Amino acid sequence: MRTVVFAAVLVAAIVPILIILYSQLVMYRNNLYKTRFDNIRTNTDMIINVINSTGFINNQEGSSAHEEINALADYCNGRIVVVDKNLTILEDTYNNGLGKSCISAEVIKCLKSAKEVDISNGKKDVNEIIMPIINTDRELSGAIIVAYSNGDINETIAFVARNSLALGVCIIVVIGMFGLFVAVKISSSVNKVESSVNEISQGYLDKEISVDDFMETDRLSQSLNTMCSSIQRLENSRQEFVSNVSHELKTPITSMKVLADSLIAQEEVPNELYKEFMQDIAAEIDRETKIINDLLSLVRMDKSSAQLNIEQININELIEMLLKRLRPLAAQRNIEIVLESFRPVVAEVDETKLSLALSNLIENAIKYNYEDGWIRVSLNADHKYFYVRVADSGVGIPQDCIDSVFERFYRVDKARSRETGGTGLGLAITRNVILMHKGAIKLHSKEKEGTTFTVRIPLTYSNNPKA
Ligand code: ADP
């Protein structure tokens, strides 16, 4: 990571610097070339005027054009040749071609076309412009060839390029050092987070991560801390669950052991006592079986692994069937059950699981009710949800226990729950089933007056986890 960040900073710095330096240099050089070219062209035009005005082509003796031509040759550090239209050299600032013929292809081209020929290509040290000499009567009388040097410009550019390169290297070194610093800083922050995470993964869940070097590492640390706290909470609840399970499973076994031991310890135990003790042992076995069954239901309904068998179910019929089964139980304590169905409801639910959830609520309403009490079960629906309400006239739940009754193994009154065959898992199972259906459960209770559970479940089941 350090290398990547460093390389990224370097590339991001070097490439633009080189491009900018190069393009500036090229622009500067082209500008110099153009200025030089324009200057020479203007001067050449002036000389053509002098040549024309002094009749230099016909008579070179005493013409002031001679001085002008030499002055321009000095200025451009080059050579100027003037030819007439027959290609005879009339003037040569190098003095070695006078009177001879000039048979350069470009000069012939210039004379033929009567147009300027530019054979300056900028990059070379020596360049040439050939211009036709046209007099005031618009007659072509010859041509002037100006060979000029760009050597001084090229030297200046080379000098500027060397200096710019040195400056660029300095800037790159500074940026490189800065890049290295940033890379080291970022990677050391990430390393700090990594070593904290390694420590946590070795089991130190309570270790606090705090790397606030950057906003991102600070946020990452906070997210990891939140994650660790929820893992810690899960771990605590797992341990508590395991210890509760062991305790609950051990209780009936301890009772059975005590009963069996006391039978073994006595000699010639009367038959009635045997029978009584065996009945108690059988009751404990039933209890153990119920706990195990409830535990299995709960585990099977673990939200992550559970599978729902969704079908279109008539909820009115489902509740009537449940009440038919539970009415005899209520009748034993003279508890009246009333069903209020406000409308026919058909919904997509898992029939077995929903039956279990609702019968837990109705069974509780019977178990935690007074003799001659009442239970009102109502079913209603709107366009999106159906609502089942189970209200009873029972013992109620103290305010401070309301939030806990859905926890596994939680019982307000252990003795009463045990007496009525409760395992403390019923409401946990109910809540899991309702959550699996993407529903909600609410509870309202007043001690000694009664309890009302309200369940809300969508009419259409959606597999979408966000639903
Ligand atoms: P249990 O098997 O003990 O009934 P539940 O999980 O079904 O376990 O209920 C947890 C506790 O909530 C019960 O022990 C009881 O104290 C309380 N409870 C549940 N339903 C009612 C109710 N309708 N009226 C009063 N208390 C209730």
Tab-separated table of C-alpha atoms and ligand atoms in Angstrom:
chain	number	residue	atom	x	y	z
A	1	MET	CA	0.000	0.000	0.000
A	2	ARG	CA	2.833	2.351	0.921
A	3	THR	CA	4.478	1.735	-2.472
A	4	VAL	CA	1.215	2.217	-4.342
A	5	VAL	CA	0.418	5.526	-2.609
A	6	PHE	CA	3.984	6.749	-3.123
A	7	ALA	CA	3.984	5.727	-6.790
A	8	ALA	CA	0.554	7.330	-7.303
A	9	VAL	CA	1.688	10.647	-5.816
A	10	LEU	CA	4.889	10.590	-7.912
A	11	VAL	CA	3.130	9.766	-11.172
A	12	ALA	CA	0.435	12.348	-10.442
A	13	ALA	CA	3.174	14.950	-9.947
A	14	ILE	CA	5.768	13.992	-12.577
A	15	VAL	CA	3.505	13.574	-15.586
A	16	PRO	CA	1.808	17.009	-15.387
A	17	ILE	CA	5.117	18.737	-14.543
A	18	LEU	CA	6.868	17.202	-17.554
A	19	ILE	CA	3.946	17.961	-19.865
A	20	ILE	CA	3.741	21.578	-18.678
A	21	LEU	CA	7.509	22.141	-18.932
A	22	TYR	CA	7.720	20.601	-22.397
A	23	SER	CA	4.724	22.468	-23.824
A	24	GLN	CA	5.923	25.799	-22.383
A	25	LEU	CA	9.348	25.287	-23.915
A	26	VAL	CA	7.942	24.393	-27.325
A	27	MET	CA	5.644	27.433	-27.230
A	28	TYR	CA	8.484	29.716	-26.200
A	29	ARG	CA	10.778	28.378	-28.955
A	30	ASN	CA	8.111	28.663	-31.673
A	31	ASN	CA	7.423	32.192	-30.561
A	32	LEU	CA	11.084	33.110	-30.912
A	33	TYR	CA	11.290	31.459	-34.346
A	34	LYS	CA	8.214	33.332	-35.535
A	35	THR	CA	9.443	36.695	-34.276
A	36	ARG	CA	12.761	36.122	-35.993
A	37	PHE	CA	11.052	35.075	-39.249
A	38	ASP	CA	8.687	38.061	-39.215
A	39	ASN	CA	11.571	40.452	-38.584
A	40	ILE	CA	13.616	39.121	-41.425
A	41	ARG	CA	10.661	39.164	-43.760
A	42	THR	CA	9.882	42.817	-42.922
A	43	ASN	CA	13.535	43.787	-43.420
A	44	THR	CA	13.663	41.866	-46.703
A	45	ASP	CA	10.560	43.739	-47.899
A	46	MET	CA	12.305	47.009	-47.081
A	47	ILE	CA	15.382	45.953	-49.018
A	48	ILE	CA	13.229	44.990	-52.022
A	49	ASN	CA	11.813	48.510	-51.917
A	50	VAL	CA	15.311	50.000	-51.841
A	51	ILE	CA	16.380	47.673	-54.714
A	52	ASN	CA	13.426	48.828	-56.763
A	53	SER	CA	13.784	52.497	-55.944
A	54	THR	CA	17.523	52.590	-56.688
A	55	GLY	CA	17.308	50.475	-59.877
A	56	PHE	CA	19.790	48.057	-58.311
A	57	ILE	CA	18.912	45.203	-60.706
A	58	ASN	CA	20.098	47.222	-63.740
A	59	ASN	CA	22.969	49.097	-62.135
A	60	GLN	CA	24.564	48.027	-58.902
A	61	GLU	CA	27.221	50.729	-58.852
A	62	GLY	CA	26.671	53.303	-56.129
A	63	SER	CA	23.336	51.853	-54.989
A	64	SER	CA	22.496	52.306	-51.323
A	65	ALA	CA	20.854	48.858	-51.506
A	66	HIS	CA	24.324	47.405	-51.138
A	67	GLU	CA	24.714	48.762	-47.543
A	68	GLU	CA	21.183	47.808	-46.608
A	69	ILE	CA	21.746	44.235	-47.799
A	70	ASN	CA	25.006	43.917	-45.809
A	71	ALA	CA	23.367	45.409	-42.713
A	72	LEU	CA	20.573	42.804	-42.884
A	73	ALA	CA	23.106	39.997	-43.410
A	74	ASP	CA	24.969	41.152	-40.281
A	75	TYR	CA	21.723	41.397	-38.305
A	76	CYS	CA	20.601	37.887	-39.156
A	77	ASN	CA	24.071	36.446	-38.996
A	78	GLY	CA	23.615	34.937	-42.443
A	79	ARG	CA	24.084	35.376	-46.153
A	80	ILE	CA	22.053	37.389	-48.667
A	81	VAL	CA	22.142	36.769	-52.396
A	82	VAL	CA	20.336	38.874	-55.036
A	83	VAL	CA	19.755	37.397	-58.489
A	84	ASP	CA	18.156	38.887	-61.600
A	85	LYS	CA	15.442	37.086	-63.497
A	86	ASN	CA	18.129	35.234	-65.528
A	87	LEU	CA	19.499	33.735	-62.296
A	88	THR	CA	22.710	35.823	-62.500
A	89	ILE	CA	24.027	36.651	-59.027
A	90	LEU	CA	24.123	40.483	-58.665
A	91	GLU	CA	24.942	40.630	-54.970
A	92	ASP	CA	26.360	38.080	-52.519
A	93	THR	CA	27.306	39.135	-49.020
A	94	TYR	CA	29.863	36.274	-48.975
A	95	ASN	CA	31.284	37.773	-52.218
A	96	ASN	CA	32.050	34.408	-53.780
A	97	GLY	CA	29.222	34.022	-56.266
A	98	LEU	CA	29.141	37.415	-57.984
A	99	GLY	CA	28.436	37.189	-61.705
A	100	LYS	CA	27.813	33.436	-61.556
A	101	SER	CA	24.450	31.754	-62.081
A	102	CYS	CA	22.347	30.508	-59.235
A	103	ILE	CA	20.666	27.274	-60.185
A	104	SER	CA	18.920	26.449	-56.947
A	105	ALA	CA	15.556	24.708	-57.546
A	106	GLU	CA	13.826	26.874	-54.942
A	107	VAL	CA	15.059	30.104	-56.601
A	108	ILE	CA	13.789	28.882	-59.996
A	109	LYS	CA	10.484	28.010	-58.338
A	110	CYS	CA	10.273	31.492	-56.814
A	111	LEU	CA	11.010	33.207	-60.121
A	112	LYS	CA	8.543	31.049	-61.992
A	113	SER	CA	5.702	31.525	-59.551
A	114	ALA	CA	6.649	35.103	-58.549
A	115	LYS	CA	5.803	34.013	-55.002
A	116	GLU	CA	7.765	33.811	-51.806
A	117	VAL	CA	9.366	30.446	-50.987
A	118	ASP	CA	10.015	29.705	-47.351
A	119	ILE	CA	12.439	26.914	-46.682
A	120	SER	CA	12.932	27.723	-43.063
A	121	ASN	CA	11.996	24.725	-40.960
A	122	GLY	CA	12.760	26.326	-37.638
A	123	LYS	CA	14.660	23.495	-36.129
A	124	LYS	CA	17.735	23.890	-38.267
A	125	ASP	CA	20.363	26.400	-37.399
A	126	VAL	CA	20.268	27.843	-40.947
A	127	ASN	CA	17.008	28.670	-42.722
A	128	GLU	CA	16.150	30.425	-45.966
A	129	ILE	CA	13.522	32.779	-47.350
A	130	ILE	CA	13.452	33.480	-51.071
A	131	MET	CA	11.366	36.478	-52.116
A	132	PRO	CA	10.632	37.689	-55.642
A	133	ILE	CA	11.655	41.274	-56.518
A	134	ILE	CA	8.674	42.868	-58.194
A	135	ASN	CA	8.973	46.515	-59.228
A	136	THR	CA	6.319	49.213	-59.069
A	137	ASP	CA	5.142	48.280	-62.590
A	138	ARG	CA	4.431	44.799	-61.202
A	139	GLU	CA	7.253	43.308	-63.273
A	140	LEU	CA	9.427	40.533	-61.910
A	141	SER	CA	13.037	41.614	-62.021
A	142	GLY	CA	14.795	39.062	-59.799
A	143	ALA	CA	14.835	37.388	-56.406
A	144	ILE	CA	16.481	37.870	-53.048
A	145	ILE	CA	17.664	34.852	-51.038
A	146	VAL	CA	18.103	35.407	-47.309
A	147	ALA	CA	19.827	32.598	-45.401
A	148	TYR	CA	19.600	33.302	-41.684
A	149	SER	CA	20.619	31.532	-38.536
A	150	ASN	CA	18.422	30.300	-35.673
A	151	GLY	CA	21.453	28.949	-33.805
A	152	ASP	CA	21.282	31.597	-31.042
A	153	ILE	CA	17.598	30.777	-30.450
A	154	ASN	CA	18.376	27.057	-30.242
A	155	GLU	CA	21.150	27.773	-27.733
A	156	THR	CA	18.807	29.904	-25.598
A	157	ILE	CA	16.161	27.164	-25.667
A	158	ALA	CA	18.717	24.500	-24.697
A	159	PHE	CA	19.809	26.694	-21.780
A	160	VAL	CA	16.216	27.318	-20.632
A	161	ALA	CA	15.445	23.580	-21.035
A	162	ARG	CA	18.406	22.638	-18.819
A	163	ASN	CA	17.337	25.097	-16.123
A	164	SER	CA	13.677	24.052	-16.320
A	165	LEU	CA	14.670	20.410	-16.027
A	166	ALA	CA	16.724	21.178	-12.931
A	167	LEU	CA	13.789	23.085	-11.457
A	168	GLY	CA	11.428	20.200	-12.383
A	169	VAL	CA	13.710	17.667	-10.709
A	170	CYS	CA	13.752	19.818	-7.543
A	171	ILE	CA	9.931	20.033	-7.543
A	172	ILE	CA	9.654	16.269	-8.142
A	173	VAL	CA	12.046	15.540	-5.272
A	174	VAL	CA	9.984	17.763	-2.938
A	175	ILE	CA	6.717	16.137	-4.095
A	176	GLY	CA	8.345	12.692	-3.802
A	177	MET	CA	9.302	13.401	-0.199
A	178	PHE	CA	5.798	14.641	0.509
A	179	GLY	CA	4.356	11.526	-1.189
A	180	LEU	CA	6.597	9.298	0.904
A	181	PHE	CA	5.456	11.086	4.056
A	182	VAL	CA	1.761	10.687	3.135
A	183	ALA	CA	2.274	7.031	2.168
A	184	VAL	CA	4.050	6.241	5.452
A	185	LYS	CA	1.382	8.086	7.470
A	186	ILE	CA	-1.544	6.326	5.762
A	187	SER	CA	0.027	2.881	5.919
A	188	SER	CA	1.028	3.281	9.563
A	189	SER	CA	-2.591	4.218	10.441
A	190	VAL	CA	-3.879	1.179	8.588
A	191	ASN	CA	-1.232	-0.957	10.319
A	192	LYS	CA	-2.422	0.334	13.693
A	193	VAL	CA	-6.024	-0.640	12.867
A	194	GLU	CA	-4.825	-4.014	11.589
A	195	SER	CA	-2.840	-4.818	14.735
A	196	SER	CA	-5.825	-3.831	16.919
A	197	VAL	CA	-8.098	-6.075	14.838
A	198	ASN	CA	-5.574	-8.925	15.175
A	199	GLU	CA	-5.599	-8.503	18.942
A	200	ILE	CA	-9.406	-8.529	18.963
A	201	SER	CA	-9.535	-11.633	16.807
A	202	GLN	CA	-7.429	-13.398	19.423
A	203	GLY	CA	-10.350	-13.002	21.816
A	204	TYR	CA	-9.821	-9.568	23.405
A	205	LEU	CA	-13.276	-8.321	22.415
A	206	ASP	CA	-13.252	-5.621	25.071
A	207	LYS	CA	-10.240	-3.900	23.533
A	208	GLU	CA	-11.083	-0.391	22.349
A	209	ILE	CA	-9.708	0.596	18.916
A	210	SER	CA	-8.777	4.247	18.625
A	211	VAL	CA	-6.884	5.344	15.514
A	212	ASP	CA	-7.896	8.954	14.952
A	213	ASP	CA	-5.033	9.890	12.565
A	214	PHE	CA	-7.519	10.385	9.710
A	215	MET	CA	-11.297	10.876	9.630
A	216	GLU	CA	-11.609	7.566	7.771
A	217	THR	CA	-9.523	5.560	10.267
A	218	ASP	CA	-11.422	7.210	13.106
A	219	ARG	CA	-14.743	6.156	11.535
A	220	LEU	CA	-13.357	2.672	10.826
A	221	SER	CA	-12.248	2.364	14.470
A	222	GLN	CA	-15.700	3.414	15.670
A	223	SER	CA	-17.424	0.924	13.361
A	224	LEU	CA	-15.105	-1.849	14.543
A	225	ASN	CA	-15.784	-0.905	18.180
A	226	THR	CA	-19.543	-1.041	17.538
A	227	MET	CA	-19.122	-4.406	15.832
A	228	CYS	CA	-17.072	-5.722	18.781
A	229	SER	CA	-19.707	-4.564	21.280
A	230	SER	CA	-22.443	-6.378	19.380
A	231	ILE	CA	-20.273	-9.508	19.142
A	232	GLN	CA	-19.615	-9.170	22.876
A	233	ARG	CA	-23.354	-8.815	23.538
A	234	LEU	CA	-24.076	-11.858	21.380
A	235	GLU	CA	-21.376	-13.832	23.172
A	236	ASN	CA	-22.782	-12.842	26.591
A	237	SER	CA	-26.298	-13.797	25.563
A	238	ARG	CA	-24.989	-17.110	24.151
A	239	GLN	CA	-23.227	-17.885	27.425
A	240	GLU	CA	-26.288	-16.896	29.426
A	241	PHE	CA	-28.469	-19.068	27.182
A	242	VAL	CA	-26.168	-22.081	27.565
A	243	SER	CA	-26.081	-21.684	31.340
A	244	ASN	CA	-29.895	-21.249	31.449
A	245	VAL	CA	-30.405	-24.325	29.283
A	246	SER	CA	-28.098	-26.406	31.494
A	247	HIS	CA	-29.874	-25.181	34.593
A	248	GLU	CA	-33.375	-25.804	33.207
A	249	LEU	CA	-32.474	-29.270	31.966
A	250	LYS	CA	-30.783	-30.147	35.231
A	251	THR	CA	-33.705	-29.186	37.467
A	252	PRO	CA	-36.085	-32.052	36.488
A	253	ILE	CA	-33.176	-34.514	36.529
A	254	THR	CA	-32.205	-33.417	40.065
A	255	SER	CA	-35.821	-33.859	41.200
A	256	MET	CA	-35.966	-37.332	39.624
A	257	LYS	CA	-32.671	-38.270	41.296
A	258	VAL	CA	-33.940	-37.109	44.706
A	259	LEU	CA	-37.186	-39.062	44.262
A	260	ALA	CA	-35.397	-42.187	43.059
A	261	ASP	CA	-32.742	-41.980	45.818
A	262	SER	CA	-35.339	-41.643	48.534
A	263	LEU	CA	-37.150	-44.734	47.197
A	264	ILE	CA	-33.901	-46.700	47.093
A	265	ALA	CA	-32.932	-45.588	50.610
A	266	GLN	CA	-36.127	-46.924	52.144
A	267	GLU	CA	-36.718	-50.560	52.784
A	268	GLU	CA	-40.076	-52.112	52.148
A	269	VAL	CA	-41.610	-49.026	50.607
A	270	PRO	CA	-45.403	-49.198	50.535
A	271	ASN	CA	-46.921	-49.583	47.084
A	272	GLU	CA	-48.835	-46.292	47.281
A	273	LEU	CA	-45.637	-44.355	47.998
A	274	TYR	CA	-43.927	-46.074	45.069
A	275	LYS	CA	-46.801	-45.083	42.825
A	276	GLU	CA	-46.812	-41.512	44.078
A	277	PHE	CA	-43.064	-41.116	43.567
A	278	MET	CA	-43.230	-42.729	40.127
A	279	GLN	CA	-45.986	-40.282	39.143
A	280	ASP	CA	-43.770	-37.408	40.251
A	281	ILE	CA	-40.862	-38.842	38.257
A	282	ALA	CA	-43.126	-39.181	35.176
A	283	ALA	CA	-44.213	-35.525	35.601
A	284	GLU	CA	-40.559	-34.458	35.710
A	285	ILE	CA	-39.875	-36.486	32.553
A	286	ASP	CA	-42.816	-34.713	30.850
A	287	ARG	CA	-41.377	-31.397	31.912
A	288	GLU	CA	-37.928	-32.299	30.610
A	289	THR	CA	-39.498	-33.367	27.305
A	290	LYS	CA	-41.406	-30.077	27.045
A	291	ILE	CA	-38.256	-28.039	27.669
A	292	ILE	CA	-36.376	-30.029	25.047
A	293	ASN	CA	-39.226	-29.665	22.542
A	294	ASP	CA	-39.464	-25.930	23.148
A	295	LEU	CA	-35.699	-25.590	22.808
A	296	LEU	CA	-35.793	-27.482	19.527
A	297	SER	CA	-38.584	-25.218	18.222
A	298	LEU	CA	-36.580	-22.191	19.208
A	299	VAL	CA	-33.377	-23.425	17.596
A	300	ARG	CA	-35.230	-24.383	14.424
A	301	MET	CA	-36.665	-20.902	14.346
A	302	ASP	CA	-33.332	-19.212	14.680
A	303	LYS	CA	-33.794	-16.329	12.253
A	304	SER	CA	-30.748	-17.098	10.135
A	305	SER	CA	-31.400	-20.775	9.507
A	306	ALA	CA	-35.192	-20.936	9.584
A	307	GLN	CA	-37.210	-21.890	6.568
A	308	LEU	CA	-40.815	-20.827	6.268
A	309	ASN	CA	-43.386	-22.931	4.515
A	310	ILE	CA	-45.544	-20.089	3.205
A	311	GLU	CA	-49.106	-20.796	2.054
A	312	GLN	CA	-52.348	-18.854	1.599
A	313	ILE	CA	-54.145	-19.531	4.876
A	314	ASN	CA	-57.583	-18.533	6.124
A	315	ILE	CA	-56.662	-16.931	9.434
A	316	ASN	CA	-60.253	-16.959	10.770
A	317	GLU	CA	-60.357	-20.758	10.426
A	318	LEU	CA	-56.878	-21.123	11.899
A	319	ILE	CA	-57.834	-19.188	15.052
A	320	GLU	CA	-61.161	-21.046	15.395
A	321	MET	CA	-59.303	-24.339	15.227
A	322	LEU	CA	-56.836	-23.184	17.912
A	323	LEU	CA	-59.665	-22.076	20.190
A	324	LYS	CA	-61.475	-25.374	19.690
A	325	ARG	CA	-58.381	-27.160	20.963
A	326	LEU	CA	-57.785	-24.786	23.892
A	327	ARG	CA	-61.348	-24.238	25.115
A	328	PRO	CA	-61.409	-27.461	27.203
A	329	LEU	CA	-58.219	-26.252	28.982
A	330	ALA	CA	-59.885	-22.897	29.727
A	331	ALA	CA	-63.084	-24.623	30.807
A	332	GLN	CA	-61.174	-26.457	33.573
A	333	ARG	CA	-60.795	-23.064	35.291
A	334	ASN	CA	-64.092	-21.706	34.072
A	335	ILE	CA	-62.455	-19.161	31.818
A	336	GLU	CA	-64.585	-17.855	28.973
A	337	ILE	CA	-62.997	-17.377	25.537
A	338	VAL	CA	-64.672	-14.991	23.087
A	339	LEU	CA	-63.636	-14.642	19.442
A	340	GLU	CA	-64.311	-11.413	17.534
A	341	SER	CA	-63.666	-11.725	13.801
A	342	PHE	CA	-64.136	-8.319	12.159
A	343	ARG	CA	-63.622	-9.564	8.605
A	344	PRO	CA	-62.504	-12.648	6.693
A	345	VAL	CA	-58.706	-12.701	6.466
A	346	VAL	CA	-56.578	-14.733	4.086
A	347	ALA	CA	-52.821	-14.259	4.407
A	348	GLU	CA	-49.529	-15.771	3.275
A	349	VAL	CA	-48.137	-17.451	6.400
A	350	ASP	CA	-46.467	-20.607	7.674
A	351	GLU	CA	-49.485	-22.325	9.208
A	352	THR	CA	-47.636	-24.583	11.674
A	353	LYS	CA	-45.384	-21.851	13.015
A	354	LEU	CA	-48.124	-19.215	13.249
A	355	SER	CA	-50.405	-21.735	15.055
A	356	LEU	CA	-47.614	-22.362	17.567
A	357	ALA	CA	-47.084	-18.604	18.094
A	358	LEU	CA	-50.775	-17.789	18.569
A	359	SER	CA	-51.494	-20.823	20.742
A	360	ASN	CA	-48.603	-19.783	23.037
A	361	LEU	CA	-50.357	-16.426	23.529
A	362	ILE	CA	-53.767	-17.999	24.176
A	363	GLU	CA	-52.283	-20.694	26.472
A	364	ASN	CA	-50.540	-17.941	28.467
A	365	ALA	CA	-53.841	-16.044	28.695
A	366	ILE	CA	-55.334	-19.197	30.250
A	367	LYS	CA	-52.328	-20.026	32.465
A	368	TYR	CA	-51.920	-16.536	33.907
A	369	ASN	CA	-55.658	-15.895	34.366
A	370	TYR	CA	-57.894	-16.071	37.423
A	371	GLU	CA	-60.625	-18.664	37.860
A	372	ASP	CA	-63.845	-17.491	36.121
A	373	GLY	CA	-61.841	-15.008	34.068
A	374	TRP	CA	-62.250	-14.138	30.372
A	375	ILE	CA	-60.142	-14.054	27.225
A	376	ARG	CA	-60.991	-11.998	24.144
A	377	VAL	CA	-59.352	-12.958	20.883
A	378	SER	CA	-59.960	-10.586	17.983
A	379	LEU	CA	-58.968	-10.646	14.316
A	380	ASN	CA	-58.970	-7.610	12.050
A	381	ALA	CA	-57.152	-6.440	8.917
A	382	ASP	CA	-56.438	-3.439	6.723
A	383	HIS	CA	-55.098	-3.394	3.158
A	384	LYS	CA	-51.589	-4.368	4.276
A	385	TYR	CA	-51.638	-6.222	7.588
A	386	PHE	CA	-53.813	-8.464	9.719
A	387	TYR	CA	-54.004	-7.947	13.470
A	388	VAL	CA	-54.593	-10.573	16.165
A	389	ARG	CA	-55.248	-9.376	19.645
A	390	VAL	CA	-55.312	-11.636	22.715
A	391	ALA	CA	-56.629	-9.874	25.821
A	392	ASP	CA	-57.131	-11.525	29.197
A	393	SER	CA	-58.418	-10.637	32.646
A	394	GLY	CA	-55.434	-12.313	34.301
A	395	VAL	CA	-52.684	-11.505	36.785
A	396	GLY	CA	-50.957	-9.043	34.471
A	397	ILE	CA	-47.236	-8.329	34.147
A	398	PRO	CA	-45.411	-5.781	36.343
A	399	GLN	CA	-44.218	-2.734	34.347
A	400	ASP	CA	-40.531	-3.429	35.006
A	401	CYS	CA	-40.867	-6.978	33.560
A	402	ILE	CA	-42.682	-6.028	30.357
A	403	ASP	CA	-39.496	-5.567	28.326
A	404	SER	CA	-38.039	-8.882	29.511
A	405	VAL	CA	-40.889	-11.352	28.991
A	406	PHE	CA	-39.793	-12.098	25.407
A	407	GLU	CA	-36.328	-13.181	26.578
A	408	ARG	CA	-35.575	-16.880	26.614
A	409	PHE	CA	-36.257	-18.509	30.012
A	410	TYR	CA	-37.548	-15.275	31.524
A	411	ARG	CA	-40.477	-15.811	33.903
A	412	VAL	CA	-42.087	-13.206	36.102
A	413	ASP	CA	-43.109	-15.711	38.736
A	414	LYS	CA	-40.941	-18.818	38.457
A	415	ALA	CA	-43.055	-20.864	40.840
A	416	ARG	CA	-46.333	-20.098	39.050
A	417	SER	CA	-44.823	-20.729	35.645
A	418	ARG	CA	-43.432	-24.048	36.810
A	419	GLU	CA	-46.745	-24.984	38.362
A	420	THR	CA	-48.502	-24.362	35.058
A	421	GLY	CA	-45.864	-26.283	33.104
A	422	GLY	CA	-44.169	-23.167	31.654
A	423	THR	CA	-40.633	-23.313	30.323
A	424	GLY	CA	-40.047	-19.581	29.851
A	425	LEU	CA	-39.555	-20.145	26.111
A	426	GLY	CA	-43.122	-19.636	24.839
A	427	LEU	CA	-42.988	-15.886	24.194
A	428	ALA	CA	-39.456	-16.112	22.751
A	429	ILE	CA	-40.775	-18.649	20.230
A	430	THR	CA	-43.824	-16.470	19.475
A	431	ARG	CA	-41.740	-13.383	18.879
A	432	ASN	CA	-39.326	-15.274	16.589
A	433	VAL	CA	-42.202	-16.597	14.481
A	434	ILE	CA	-43.697	-13.120	14.135
A	435	LEU	CA	-40.365	-11.562	13.196
A	436	MET	CA	-39.845	-14.291	10.609
A	437	HIS	CA	-43.137	-13.184	9.051
A	438	LYS	CA	-41.827	-9.565	9.089
A	439	GLY	CA	-44.456	-8.711	11.673
A	440	ALA	CA	-44.427	-7.073	15.091
A	441	ILE	CA	-45.725	-7.877	18.565
A	442	LYS	CA	-46.726	-5.404	21.259
A	443	LEU	CA	-47.863	-5.935	24.789
A	444	HIS	CA	-49.907	-3.882	27.184
A	445	SER	CA	-50.454	-5.048	30.734
A	446	LYS	CA	-51.625	-3.922	34.137
A	447	GLU	CA	-50.937	-5.982	37.212
A	448	LYS	CA	-53.957	-7.837	38.591
A	449	GLU	CA	-56.124	-6.462	35.743
A	450	GLY	CA	-54.954	-8.281	32.675
A	451	THR	CA	-52.702	-8.361	29.651
A	452	THR	CA	-53.218	-7.641	25.946
A	453	PHE	CA	-50.866	-8.882	23.242
A	454	THR	CA	-51.266	-7.350	19.769
A	455	VAL	CA	-49.720	-9.058	16.774
A	456	ARG	CA	-49.381	-7.401	13.358
A	457	ILE	CA	-48.400	-9.495	10.321
A	458	PRO	CA	-48.275	-8.495	6.606
A	459	LEU	CA	-50.992	-10.118	4.494
A	460	THR	CA	-48.440	-10.805	1.766
A	461	TYR	CA	-45.157	-12.409	2.693
A	462	SER	CA	-42.053	-10.717	1.329
A	463	ASN	CA	-38.657	-12.369	1.155
A	464	ASN	CA	-36.937	-9.020	0.962
A	465	PRO	CA	-34.711	-8.682	4.081
A	466	LYS	CA	-35.429	-4.921	4.185
A	467	ALA	CA	-39.197	-5.413	4.121
B	1	ADP	P1	-43.815	-19.592	30.273
B	1	ADP	O1	-43.500	-20.870	29.647
B	1	ADP	O2	-43.218	-19.386	31.612
B	1	ADP	O3	-45.258	-19.203	30.184
B	1	ADP	P2	-43.448	-17.498	28.330
B	1	ADP	O4	-42.246	-17.151	27.565
B	1	ADP	O5	-44.644	-17.940	27.571
B	1	ADP	O6	-42.983	-18.576	29.393
B	1	ADP	O7	-43.820	-16.250	29.185
B	1	ADP	C1	-42.828	-15.621	29.942
B	1	ADP	C2	-43.399	-14.999	31.176
B	1	ADP	O8	-44.244	-13.922	30.846
B	1	ADP	C3	-44.286	-15.947	31.927
B	1	ADP	O9	-43.526	-16.712	32.828
B	1	ADP	C4	-45.233	-15.011	32.644
B	1	ADP	O10	-44.623	-14.572	33.843
B	1	ADP	C5	-45.349	-13.826	31.729
B	1	ADP	N1	-46.581	-13.888	30.911
B	1	ADP	C6	-46.718	-14.331	29.663
B	1	ADP	N2	-47.995	-14.179	29.213
B	1	ADP	C7	-48.686	-13.645	30.236
B	1	ADP	C8	-50.053	-13.249	30.420
B	1	ADP	N3	-50.956	-13.372	29.459
B	1	ADP	N4	-50.397	-12.705	31.612
B	1	ADP	C9	-49.492	-12.555	32.571
B	1	ADP	N5	-48.197	-12.904	32.473
B	1	ADP	C10	-47.786	-13.443	31.328
